[in-house]
Coordinates of N, CA and C in Angstrom, one line a residue:
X18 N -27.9 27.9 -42.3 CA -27.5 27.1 -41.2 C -26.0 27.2 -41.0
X19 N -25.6 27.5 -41.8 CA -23.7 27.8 -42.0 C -23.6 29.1 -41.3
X20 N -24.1 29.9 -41.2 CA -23.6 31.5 -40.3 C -24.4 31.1 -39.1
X21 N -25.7 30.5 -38.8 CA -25.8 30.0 -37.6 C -24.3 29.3 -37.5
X22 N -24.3 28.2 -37.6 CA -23.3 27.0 -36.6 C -22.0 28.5 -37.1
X23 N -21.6 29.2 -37.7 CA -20.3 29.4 -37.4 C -20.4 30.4 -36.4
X24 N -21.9 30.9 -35.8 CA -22.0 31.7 -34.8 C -21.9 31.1 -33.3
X25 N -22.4 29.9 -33.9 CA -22.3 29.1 -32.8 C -20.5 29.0 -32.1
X26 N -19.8 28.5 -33.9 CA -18.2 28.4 -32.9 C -17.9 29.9 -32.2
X27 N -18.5 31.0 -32.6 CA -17.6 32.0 -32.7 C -18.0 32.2 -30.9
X28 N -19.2 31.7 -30.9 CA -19.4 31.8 -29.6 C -19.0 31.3 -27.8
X29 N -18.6 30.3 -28.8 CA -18.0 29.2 -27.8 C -16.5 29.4 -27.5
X30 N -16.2 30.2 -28.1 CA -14.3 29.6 -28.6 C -14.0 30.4 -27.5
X31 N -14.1 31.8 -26.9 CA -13.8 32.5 -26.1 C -13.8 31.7 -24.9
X32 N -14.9 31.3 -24.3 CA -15.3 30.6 -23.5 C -14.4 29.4 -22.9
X33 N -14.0 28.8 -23.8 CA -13.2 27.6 -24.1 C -11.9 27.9 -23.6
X34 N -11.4 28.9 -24.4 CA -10.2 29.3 -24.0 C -10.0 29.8 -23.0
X35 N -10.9 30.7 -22.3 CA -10.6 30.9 -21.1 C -10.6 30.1 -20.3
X36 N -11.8 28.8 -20.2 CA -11.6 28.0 -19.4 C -10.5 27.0 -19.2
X37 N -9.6 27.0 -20.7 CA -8.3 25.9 -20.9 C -7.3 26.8 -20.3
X38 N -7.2 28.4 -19.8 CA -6.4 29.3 -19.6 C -6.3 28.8 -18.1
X39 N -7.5 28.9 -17.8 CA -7.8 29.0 -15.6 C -7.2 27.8 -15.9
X40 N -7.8 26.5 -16.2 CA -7.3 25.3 -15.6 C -5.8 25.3 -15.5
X41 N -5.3 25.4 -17.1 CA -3.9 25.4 -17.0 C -3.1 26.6 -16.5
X42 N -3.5 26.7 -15.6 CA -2.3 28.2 -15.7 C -1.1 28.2 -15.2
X43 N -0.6 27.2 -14.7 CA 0.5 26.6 -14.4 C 1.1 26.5 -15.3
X44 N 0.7 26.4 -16.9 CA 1.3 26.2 -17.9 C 1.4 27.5 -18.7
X45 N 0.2 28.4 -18.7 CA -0.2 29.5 -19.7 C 0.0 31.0 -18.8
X46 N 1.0 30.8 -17.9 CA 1.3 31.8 -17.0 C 2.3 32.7 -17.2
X47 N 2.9 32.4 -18.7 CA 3.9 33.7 -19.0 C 4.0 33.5 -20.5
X48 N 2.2 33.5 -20.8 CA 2.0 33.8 -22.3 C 0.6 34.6 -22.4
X49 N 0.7 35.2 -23.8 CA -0.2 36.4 -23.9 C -1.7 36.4 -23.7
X50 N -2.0 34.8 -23.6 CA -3.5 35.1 -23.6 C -3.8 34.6 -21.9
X51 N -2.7 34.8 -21.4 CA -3.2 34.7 -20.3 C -3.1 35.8 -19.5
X52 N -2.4 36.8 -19.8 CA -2.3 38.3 -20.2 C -3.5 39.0 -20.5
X53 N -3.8 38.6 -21.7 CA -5.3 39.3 -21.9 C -6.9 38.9 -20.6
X54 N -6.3 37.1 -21.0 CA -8.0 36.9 -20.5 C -7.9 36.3 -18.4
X55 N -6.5 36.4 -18.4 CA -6.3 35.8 -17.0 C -5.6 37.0 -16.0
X56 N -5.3 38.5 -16.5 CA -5.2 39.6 -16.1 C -6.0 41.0 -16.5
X57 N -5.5 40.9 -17.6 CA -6.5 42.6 -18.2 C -8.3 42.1 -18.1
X58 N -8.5 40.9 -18.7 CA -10.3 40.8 -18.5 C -10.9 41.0 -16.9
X59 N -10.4 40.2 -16.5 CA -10.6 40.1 -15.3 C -11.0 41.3 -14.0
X60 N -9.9 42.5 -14.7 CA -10.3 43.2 -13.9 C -10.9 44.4 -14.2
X61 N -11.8 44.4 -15.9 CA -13.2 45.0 -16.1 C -13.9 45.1 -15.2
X62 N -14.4 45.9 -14.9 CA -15.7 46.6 -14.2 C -16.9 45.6 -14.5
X63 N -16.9 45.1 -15.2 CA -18.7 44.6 -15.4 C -17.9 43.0 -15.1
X64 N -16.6 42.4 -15.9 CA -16.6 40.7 -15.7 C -15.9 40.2 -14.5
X65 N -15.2 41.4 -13.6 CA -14.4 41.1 -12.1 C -15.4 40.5 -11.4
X66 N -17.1 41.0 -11.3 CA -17.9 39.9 -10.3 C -18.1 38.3 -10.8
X67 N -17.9 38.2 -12.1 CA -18.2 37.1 -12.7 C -16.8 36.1 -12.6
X68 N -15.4 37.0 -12.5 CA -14.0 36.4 -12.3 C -14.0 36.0 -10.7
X69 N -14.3 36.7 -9.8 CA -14.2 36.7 -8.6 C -15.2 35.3 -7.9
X70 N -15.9 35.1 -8.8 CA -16.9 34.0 -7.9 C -16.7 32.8 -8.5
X71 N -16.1 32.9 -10.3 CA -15.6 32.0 -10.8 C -17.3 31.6 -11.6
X72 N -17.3 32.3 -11.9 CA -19.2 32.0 -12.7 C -18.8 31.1 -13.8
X73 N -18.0 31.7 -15.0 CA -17.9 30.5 -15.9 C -17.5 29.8 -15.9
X74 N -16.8 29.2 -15.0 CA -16.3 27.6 -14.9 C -17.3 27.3 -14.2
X75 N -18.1 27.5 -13.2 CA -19.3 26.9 -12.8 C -20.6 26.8 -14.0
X76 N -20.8 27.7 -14.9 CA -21.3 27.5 -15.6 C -21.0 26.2 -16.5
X77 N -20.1 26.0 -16.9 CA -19.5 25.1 -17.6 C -19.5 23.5 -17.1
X78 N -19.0 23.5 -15.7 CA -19.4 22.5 -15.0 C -20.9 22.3 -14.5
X79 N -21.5 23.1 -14.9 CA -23.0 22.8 -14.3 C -23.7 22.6 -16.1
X80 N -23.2 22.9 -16.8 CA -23.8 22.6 -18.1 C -23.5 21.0 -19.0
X81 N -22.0 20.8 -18.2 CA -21.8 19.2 -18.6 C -22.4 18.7 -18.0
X82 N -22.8 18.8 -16.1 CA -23.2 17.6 -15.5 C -24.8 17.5 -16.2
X83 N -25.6 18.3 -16.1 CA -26.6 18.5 -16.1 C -27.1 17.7 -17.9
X84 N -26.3 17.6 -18.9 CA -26.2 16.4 -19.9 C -25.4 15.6 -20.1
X85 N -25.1 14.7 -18.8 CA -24.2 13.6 -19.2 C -25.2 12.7 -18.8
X86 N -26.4 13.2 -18.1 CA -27.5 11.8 -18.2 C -28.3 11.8 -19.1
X87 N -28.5 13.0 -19.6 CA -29.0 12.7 -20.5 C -28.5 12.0 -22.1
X88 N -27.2 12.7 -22.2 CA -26.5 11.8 -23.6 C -26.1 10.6 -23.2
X89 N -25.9 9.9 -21.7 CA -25.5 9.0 -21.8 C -26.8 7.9 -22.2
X90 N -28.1 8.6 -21.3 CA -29.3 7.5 -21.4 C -29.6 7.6 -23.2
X91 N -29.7 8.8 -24.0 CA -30.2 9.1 -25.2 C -29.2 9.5 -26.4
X92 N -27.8 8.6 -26.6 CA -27.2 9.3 -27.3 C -27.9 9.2 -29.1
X93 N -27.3 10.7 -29.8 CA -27.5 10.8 -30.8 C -27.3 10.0 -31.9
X94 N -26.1 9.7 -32.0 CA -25.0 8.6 -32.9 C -25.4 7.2 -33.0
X95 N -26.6 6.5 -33.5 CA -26.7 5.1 -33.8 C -25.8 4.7 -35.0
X96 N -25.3 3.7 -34.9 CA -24.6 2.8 -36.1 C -25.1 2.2 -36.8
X97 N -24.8 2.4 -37.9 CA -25.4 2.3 -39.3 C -25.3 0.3 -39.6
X98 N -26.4 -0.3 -39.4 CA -26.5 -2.3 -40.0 C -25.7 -2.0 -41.1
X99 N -24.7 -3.3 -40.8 CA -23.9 -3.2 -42.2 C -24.9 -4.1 -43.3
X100 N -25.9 -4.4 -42.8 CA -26.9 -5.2 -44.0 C -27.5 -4.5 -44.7
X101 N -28.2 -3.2 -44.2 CA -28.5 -2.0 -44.6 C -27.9 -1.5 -45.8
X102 N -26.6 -1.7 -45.3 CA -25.4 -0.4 -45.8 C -25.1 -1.5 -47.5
X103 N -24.9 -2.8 -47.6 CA -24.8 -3.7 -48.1 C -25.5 -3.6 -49.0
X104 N -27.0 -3.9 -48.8 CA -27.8 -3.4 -49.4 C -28.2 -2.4 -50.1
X105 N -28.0 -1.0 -49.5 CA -28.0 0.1 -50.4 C -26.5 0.1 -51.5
X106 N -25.6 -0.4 -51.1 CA -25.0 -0.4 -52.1 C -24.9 -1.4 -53.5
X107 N -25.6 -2.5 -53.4 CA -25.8 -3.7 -54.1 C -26.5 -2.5 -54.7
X108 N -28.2 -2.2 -54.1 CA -28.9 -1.5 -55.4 C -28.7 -0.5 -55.9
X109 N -27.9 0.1 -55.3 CA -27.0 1.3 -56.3 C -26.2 0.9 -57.5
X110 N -25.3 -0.6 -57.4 CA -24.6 -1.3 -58.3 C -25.7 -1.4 -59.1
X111 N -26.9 -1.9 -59.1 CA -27.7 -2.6 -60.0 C -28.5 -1.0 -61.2
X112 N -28.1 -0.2 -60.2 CA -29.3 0.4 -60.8 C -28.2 1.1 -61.9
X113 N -27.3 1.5 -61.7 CA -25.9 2.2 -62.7 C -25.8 1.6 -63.9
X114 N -25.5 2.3 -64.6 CA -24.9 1.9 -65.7 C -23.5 1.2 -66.3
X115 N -23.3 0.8 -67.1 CA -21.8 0.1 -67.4 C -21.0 1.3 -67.4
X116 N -21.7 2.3 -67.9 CA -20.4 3.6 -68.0 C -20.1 4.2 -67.2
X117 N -19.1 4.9 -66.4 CA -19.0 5.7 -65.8 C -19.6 7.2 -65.9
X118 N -20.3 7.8 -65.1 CA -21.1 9.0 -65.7 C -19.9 10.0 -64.9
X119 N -19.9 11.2 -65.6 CA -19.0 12.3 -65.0 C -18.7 12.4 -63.9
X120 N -20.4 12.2 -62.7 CA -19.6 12.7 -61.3 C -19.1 11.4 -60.9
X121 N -19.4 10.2 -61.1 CA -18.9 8.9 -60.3 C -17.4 8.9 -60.0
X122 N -16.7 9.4 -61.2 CA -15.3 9.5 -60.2 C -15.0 10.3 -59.3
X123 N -15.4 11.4 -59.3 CA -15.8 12.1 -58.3 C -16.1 11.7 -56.6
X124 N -17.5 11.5 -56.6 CA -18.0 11.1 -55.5 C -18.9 9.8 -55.8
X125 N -17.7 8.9 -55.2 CA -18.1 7.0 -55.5 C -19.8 7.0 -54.6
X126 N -20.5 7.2 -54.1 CA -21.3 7.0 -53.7 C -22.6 8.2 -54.6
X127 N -22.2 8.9 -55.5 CA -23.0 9.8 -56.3 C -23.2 11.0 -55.1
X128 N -23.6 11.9 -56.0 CA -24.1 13.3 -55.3 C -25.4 12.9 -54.5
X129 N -26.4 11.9 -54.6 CA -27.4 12.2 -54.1 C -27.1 11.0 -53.0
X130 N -26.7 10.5 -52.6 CA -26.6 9.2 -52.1 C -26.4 9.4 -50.3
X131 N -27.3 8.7 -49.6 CA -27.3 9.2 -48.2 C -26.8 8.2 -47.5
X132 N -25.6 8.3 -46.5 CA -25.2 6.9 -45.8 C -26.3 7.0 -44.2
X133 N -27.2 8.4 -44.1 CA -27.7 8.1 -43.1 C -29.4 7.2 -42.8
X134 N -29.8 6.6 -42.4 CA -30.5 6.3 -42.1 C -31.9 6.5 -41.9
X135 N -32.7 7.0 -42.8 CA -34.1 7.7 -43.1 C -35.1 7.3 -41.9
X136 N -34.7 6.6 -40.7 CA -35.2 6.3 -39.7 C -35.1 7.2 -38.5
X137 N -33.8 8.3 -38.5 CA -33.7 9.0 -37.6 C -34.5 10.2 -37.3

């Protein structure tokens, strides 16, 4: 899952910057990556139709609008009951020992210890 998601950034980043390049260019107009991705890309053979109609910023804008109804109706992120949270910690207190075991100073919650919610 780690070379996935870091494929994921690797994929995105380009994207990103070129889009923070177009918007700002007022600002990024006498520096190198606007150089690279706001003159030399542009006028490739294969990405000038894609620069010229402005495709990935429309992309981009048609990929937020198209989930802000839905993250707004269905967001991911629920907050954890602090009665819950209370509770798993009390029985964690009860169930330990008087002594400190090796990893506890470590990681106060132990290696195995989940703050998420087995409901999701």
């Amino acid at each position: 899952s780690f070379l996935f998601n870091m494929g994921v950034v690797l994929l995105c980043t380009v994207p990103l910057i070129h889009f923070c390049v177009t918007a700002l260019s007022g600002y990024t107009s006498d520096s190198d990556i606007y150089l690279m991705l706001g003159l030399q890309v542009q006028h490739l053979v294969f990405f000038s139709v894609f620069y010229r109609s402005n495709f990935f910023i429309w992309v981009i804008l048609l990929v937020s609008l198209v989930l802000l109804p839905f993250l707004l109706w269905r967001p991911r992120d629920k907050p954890t009951d602090p009665s819950d949270f209370k509770r798993q910690l009390h029985t964690r207190s009860m169930t330990s020992s008087s002594t400190p075991s090796s990893s506890s100073w470590m990681f106060p919650f132990g290696a195995g210890y989940n703050l998420i919610p087995s409901s999701l």
